[in-house]
Coordinates of C-alpha atoms in Angstrom, one line a residue:
X1460 CA 143.1 159.3 78.5
X1461 CA 146.7 158.1 79.2
X1462 CA 149.9 159.4 77.6
X1463 CA 153.6 159.5 78.5
X1464 CA 155.6 162.4 77.1
X1465 CA 158.8 164.1 77.9
X1466 CA 158.6 166.9 80.6
X1467 CA 157.4 170.2 79.0
X1468 CA 155.6 168.6 76.1
X1469 CA 151.9 169.3 75.6
X1470 CA 149.1 167.8 73.7
X1471 CA 145.8 169.1 72.4
X1472 CA 142.6 167.8 71.0
X1473 CA 141.6 169.2 67.6
X1474 CA 138.7 168.0 65.4
X1475 CA 138.7 164.7 67.1
X1476 CA 142.5 164.2 66.9
X1477 CA 145.1 164.5 69.6
X1478 CA 148.3 166.3 68.6
X1479 CA 151.7 166.1 70.4
X1480 CA 153.6 169.4 70.2
X1481 CA 157.0 170.6 71.4
X1482 CA 157.7 174.2 70.7
X1483 CA 156.7 175.0 67.1
X1484 CA 157.0 171.5 65.9
X1485 CA 153.9 169.3 65.3
X1486 CA 154.0 165.5 65.0
X1487 CA 151.0 164.1 63.2
X1488 CA 152.0 161.2 61.0
X1489 CA 150.6 157.8 62.0
X1490 CA 147.4 156.6 63.7
X1491 CA 148.9 153.7 65.5
X1492 CA 146.9 153.9 68.7
X1493 CA 144.1 155.7 70.5
X1494 CA 143.9 157.2 73.9
X1495 CA 141.7 155.5 76.5
X1496 CA 139.9 156.7 79.5
X1497 CA 141.5 156.3 82.9
X1498 CA 140.2 157.2 86.4
X1499 CA 143.5 158.7 87.7
X1500 CA 145.3 160.1 84.6
X1501 CA 148.0 157.4 84.6
X1502 CA 148.2 154.1 82.9
X1503 CA 150.4 152.2 80.4
X1504 CA 154.0 152.8 79.6
X1505 CA 153.8 153.5 75.9
X1506 CA 156.0 156.5 75.0
X1507 CA 155.1 159.0 72.3
X1508 CA 157.6 159.7 69.5
X1509 CA 157.7 161.9 66.4
X1510 CA 155.5 159.5 64.5
X1511 CA 152.7 159.4 67.0
X1512 CA 149.2 160.7 66.7
X1513 CA 146.1 159.7 68.7
X1514 CA 142.7 159.6 67.1
X1515 CA 139.7 160.2 69.5
X1516 CA 136.1 159.7 68.4
X1517 CA 134.4 161.0 71.5
X1518 CA 135.5 162.6 74.8
X1519 CA 136.5 159.8 77.2
X1520 CA 134.3 159.3 80.2
X1521 CA 135.8 159.0 83.7
X1522 CA 132.9 156.7 84.7
X1523 CA 133.8 152.9 84.9
X1524 CA 131.1 150.9 83.2
X1525 CA 130.4 147.2 83.7
X1526 CA 131.1 144.8 80.8
X1527 CA 127.4 144.1 80.3
X1528 CA 126.4 147.7 79.6
X1529 CA 125.7 148.8 76.0
X1530 CA 128.2 150.9 73.9
X1531 CA 128.0 154.6 75.0
X1532 CA 130.7 156.1 72.8
X1533 CA 133.8 154.8 74.6
X1534 CA 137.1 155.0 72.8
X1535 CA 138.5 151.6 71.8
X1536 CA 142.3 151.2 71.2
X1537 CA 145.0 148.6 71.0
X1538 CA 147.8 150.6 72.7
X1539 CA 147.8 152.8 75.9
X1540 CA 149.5 156.1 76.3
X1541 CA 150.6 157.3 79.7
X1542 CA 149.7 160.9 80.6
X1543 CA 151.8 160.9 83.8
X1544 CA 154.4 163.4 82.5
X1545 CA 152.2 165.7 80.4
X1546 CA 151.8 169.2 81.8
X1547 CA 149.1 170.8 79.7
X1548 CA 146.0 169.7 77.7
X1549 CA 144.3 171.8 75.1
X1550 CA 141.0 171.4 73.2
X1551 CA 139.6 172.4 70.0
X1552 CA 136.0 173.7 70.1
X1553 CA 134.1 172.3 67.2
X1554 CA 133.3 168.6 67.3
X1555 CA 135.6 168.2 70.3
X1556 CA 134.2 170.2 73.3
X1557 CA 131.1 171.1 71.3
X1558 CA 129.5 168.0 69.8
X1559 CA 127.0 169.3 67.3
X1560 CA 123.6 167.7 66.5
X1561 CA 123.7 166.8 62.8
X1562 CA 120.0 167.0 62.2
X1563 CA 120.0 170.7 63.1
X1564 CA 123.6 172.0 62.8
X1565 CA 124.3 170.6 59.4
X1566 CA 121.0 171.8 58.1
X1567 CA 122.0 175.4 59.0
X1568 CA 125.1 175.1 56.7
X1569 CA 123.1 173.4 54.0
X1570 CA 120.2 175.9 53.9
X1571 CA 122.4 178.9 54.3
X1572 CA 124.6 177.7 51.3
X1573 CA 121.6 177.0 49.1
X1574 CA 120.2 180.5 49.9
X1575 CA 123.6 182.0 48.8
X1576 CA 123.7 180.0 45.6
X1577 CA 120.3 181.1 44.6
X1578 CA 120.5 184.7 45.8
X1579 CA 124.0 185.6 44.9
X1580 CA 125.1 183.2 42.2
X1581 CA 122.0 182.8 40.1
X1582 CA 121.2 179.1 40.8
X1583 CA 117.6 177.9 40.2
X1584 CA 115.3 178.7 43.1
X1585 CA 113.9 175.1 42.9
X1586 CA 117.0 174.1 44.9
X1587 CA 115.5 175.7 47.9
X1588 CA 112.8 173.1 48.0
X1589 CA 115.3 170.1 48.4
X1590 CA 115.4 169.1 52.1
X1591 CA 118.7 168.1 53.7
X1592 CA 119.2 164.5 54.7
X1593 CA 122.0 164.2 57.3
X1594 CA 122.2 160.4 56.9
X1595 CA 123.0 160.4 53.2
X1596 CA 126.8 160.7 53.4
X1597 CA 129.6 159.9 55.9
X1598 CA 133.3 160.8 56.2
X1599 CA 135.8 158.9 54.2
X1600 CA 134.2 159.5 50.8
X1601 CA 135.9 161.2 47.8
X1602 CA 134.2 163.8 45.5
X1603 CA 135.2 163.4 41.9
X1604 CA 134.5 167.0 40.8
X1605 CA 134.8 166.9 37.0
X1606 CA 132.5 163.8 36.7
X1607 CA 130.0 164.8 39.4
X1608 CA 130.6 161.6 41.2
X1609 CA 131.0 160.7 44.9
X1610 CA 133.0 157.5 45.4
X1611 CA 134.0 155.1 48.2
X1612 CA 137.4 153.4 48.0
X1613 CA 139.1 150.8 50.0
X1614 CA 142.7 151.2 51.3
X1615 CA 144.1 149.9 48.0
X1616 CA 142.3 152.7 46.1
X1617 CA 139.8 150.3 44.6
X1618 CA 136.5 152.1 44.0
X1619 CA 133.8 149.9 45.5
X1620 CA 130.8 152.2 45.2
X1621 CA 130.2 155.2 43.0
X1622 CA 127.3 157.6 42.8
X1623 CA 126.6 160.2 40.1
X1624 CA 124.5 162.7 42.0
X1625 CA 122.1 160.4 43.8
X1626 CA 122.2 157.6 41.2
X1627 CA 124.3 154.6 42.0
X1628 CA 126.5 153.6 39.1
X1629 CA 126.2 150.0 38.0
X1630 CA 129.3 147.7 38.2
X1631 CA 129.9 148.1 34.5
X1632 CA 129.6 151.9 34.6
X1633 CA 131.8 152.1 37.7
X1634 CA 134.6 149.9 36.3
X1635 CA 134.5 151.8 33.0
X1636 CA 135.2 155.0 34.8
X1637 CA 137.4 153.8 37.6
X1638 CA 139.2 150.8 35.9
X1639 CA 140.9 148.9 38.7
X1640 CA 143.7 147.8 36.3
X1641 CA 144.7 151.4 35.8
X1642 CA 144.4 152.6 39.4
X1643 CA 147.5 153.9 41.1
X1644 CA 148.3 155.6 44.4
X1645 CA 148.1 158.9 42.5
X1646 CA 144.8 158.3 40.8
X1647 CA 142.7 160.2 43.2
X1648 CA 144.9 163.1 44.1
X1649 CA 145.0 166.6 42.7
X1650 CA 142.6 169.5 42.3
X1651 CA 139.9 167.3 40.7
X1652 CA 139.2 165.4 43.9
X1653 CA 138.0 166.5 47.3
X1654 CA 138.0 164.2 50.4
X1655 CA 135.0 164.3 52.7
X1656 CA 137.3 164.0 55.8
X1657 CA 135.5 166.2 58.3
X1658 CA 131.9 166.4 59.6
X1659 CA 131.8 170.0 58.3
X1660 CA 132.1 168.5 54.7
X1661 CA 128.9 166.5 54.8
X1662 CA 126.6 169.3 53.7
X1663 CA 129.0 170.0 50.8
X1664 CA 128.6 166.4 49.6
X1665 CA 124.8 166.4 49.9
X1666 CA 124.4 169.8 48.2
X1667 CA 126.8 168.9 45.4
X1668 CA 125.0 165.6 44.6
X1669 CA 121.6 167.4 44.7
X1670 CA 122.8 170.1 42.2
X1671 CA 124.3 167.4 39.9
X1672 CA 120.9 165.7 39.8
X1673 CA 119.2 169.0 39.0
X1674 CA 121.7 169.8 36.2
X1675 CA 121.3 166.4 34.6
X1676 CA 117.5 166.6 34.7
X1677 CA 117.4 170.3 33.6
X1678 CA 120.4 170.9 31.3
X1679 CA 118.9 174.0 29.9
X1680 CA 118.6 175.6 33.4
X1681 CA 122.1 175.1 34.6
X1682 CA 125.1 175.3 32.2
X1683 CA 127.9 175.3 34.7
X1684 CA 130.3 172.3 34.8
X1685 CA 130.3 169.9 37.7
X1686 CA 133.6 171.3 38.8
X1687 CA 132.3 174.8 38.8
X1688 CA 129.3 173.7 40.8
X1689 CA 131.5 172.2 43.4
X1690 CA 133.6 175.4 43.7
X1691 CA 130.4 177.4 44.2
X1692 CA 129.1 174.9 46.8
X1693 CA 132.4 175.0 48.7
X1694 CA 132.5 178.8 48.6
X1695 CA 128.9 179.2 49.8
X1696 CA 129.2 176.7 52.7
X1697 CA 132.5 178.2 53.8
X1698 CA 130.9 181.7 53.8
X1699 CA 128.1 180.5 56.0
X1700 CA 130.7 179.6 58.7
X1701 CA 132.3 183.1 58.4
X1702 CA 129.4 185.5 58.1
X1703 CA 127.3 184.5 61.1
X1704 CA 124.6 182.5 59.3
X1705 CA 125.6 179.5 61.4
X1706 CA 127.2 180.8 64.5
X1707 CA 124.6 183.5 65.3
X1708 CA 121.8 180.9 65.3
X1709 CA 123.8 178.5 67.4
X1710 CA 124.5 181.2 69.9
X1711 CA 120.8 182.1 70.2
X1712 CA 119.8 178.5 70.9
X1713 CA 122.7 176.3 71.9
X1714 CA 120.5 173.4 73.1
X1715 CA 119.0 173.0 69.6
X1716 CA 122.4 172.6 68.0
X1717 CA 124.9 171.2 70.6
X1718 CA 124.6 167.8 72.3
X1719 CA 125.0 168.1 76.1
X1720 CA 127.6 165.5 77.1
X1721 CA 126.9 164.5 80.7
X1722 CA 130.4 163.2 81.1
X1723 CA 132.3 166.2 79.8
X1724 CA 132.4 168.2 83.0
X1725 CA 133.6 165.2 85.0
X1726 CA 136.4 164.5 82.5
X1727 CA 137.6 168.1 82.5
X1728 CA 137.5 168.3 86.3
X1729 CA 139.5 165.1 86.5
X1730 CA 142.3 166.5 84.4
X1731 CA 142.2 169.9 86.2
X1732 CA 142.3 168.3 89.6
X1733 CA 145.3 166.3 88.6
X1734 CA 147.3 169.5 88.3
X1735 CA 147.5 169.9 84.6
X1736 CA 147.0 173.2 82.8
X1737 CA 143.9 173.4 80.5
X1738 CA 143.5 175.6 77.5
X1739 CA 141.3 176.2 74.5
X1740 CA 142.8 176.2 71.0
X1741 CA 140.3 177.2 68.4
X1742 CA 139.5 179.7 65.7
X1743 CA 135.8 179.6 66.6
X1744 CA 134.0 182.4 68.2
X1745 CA 133.0 181.6 71.8

């Protein structure tokens, strides 16, 4: 990964993003370019400025691969950053150093949240019987809380796909609710919408859609509004991350929940051997 920064500046990886920091100031505005892997910590001459942010999908590998090998999670970018003058590199823990296995890790959050909804908030016990599907949703979606919908938009805020619970809206239904002629840049902001922008949010989306289905099919069993349901879901999932429901189980069996990256040690060793300081910047227990 190659940057070029002024002497004394530092960078750190957090939730898949690289932030450039000087003192207490943080520069995180654009996503103009990504970092790439380099074997010696040097590279291009692109300088970072106050509008720079680097987005990283996976940890870069120090291993040079031939062009005929299949994709193995490399980072692709259209600009290089030179790390020659950077003095310290920091890392977030979750989804940066620790790449969680979605089939098992997300299920912990989902099942823990459902249990809390049923046990503490009086939700119907039938919800406990709904299995989690980690392939159902991806990042980049938007939850329309008042309507019980989950939508996918393009960069012009045009809603291309919309689901009410697990039911896909027809084109006529979708355009009646999200009229493209009345859509503005402010149409999907405010407290009525929640962006699924992190991997931690995926269980929220699945659980919300499942409860929306249950409410529609059993209106006499669940009188809460869609917005109230989302608030309860968000509170329950967040509590699972704080009270040990998730972390305690991960600590007991890390191999079940964390993907072992064969290239991680080599990447960290490469940067440490180059003379740079390494640090961990996280609010996670470790």
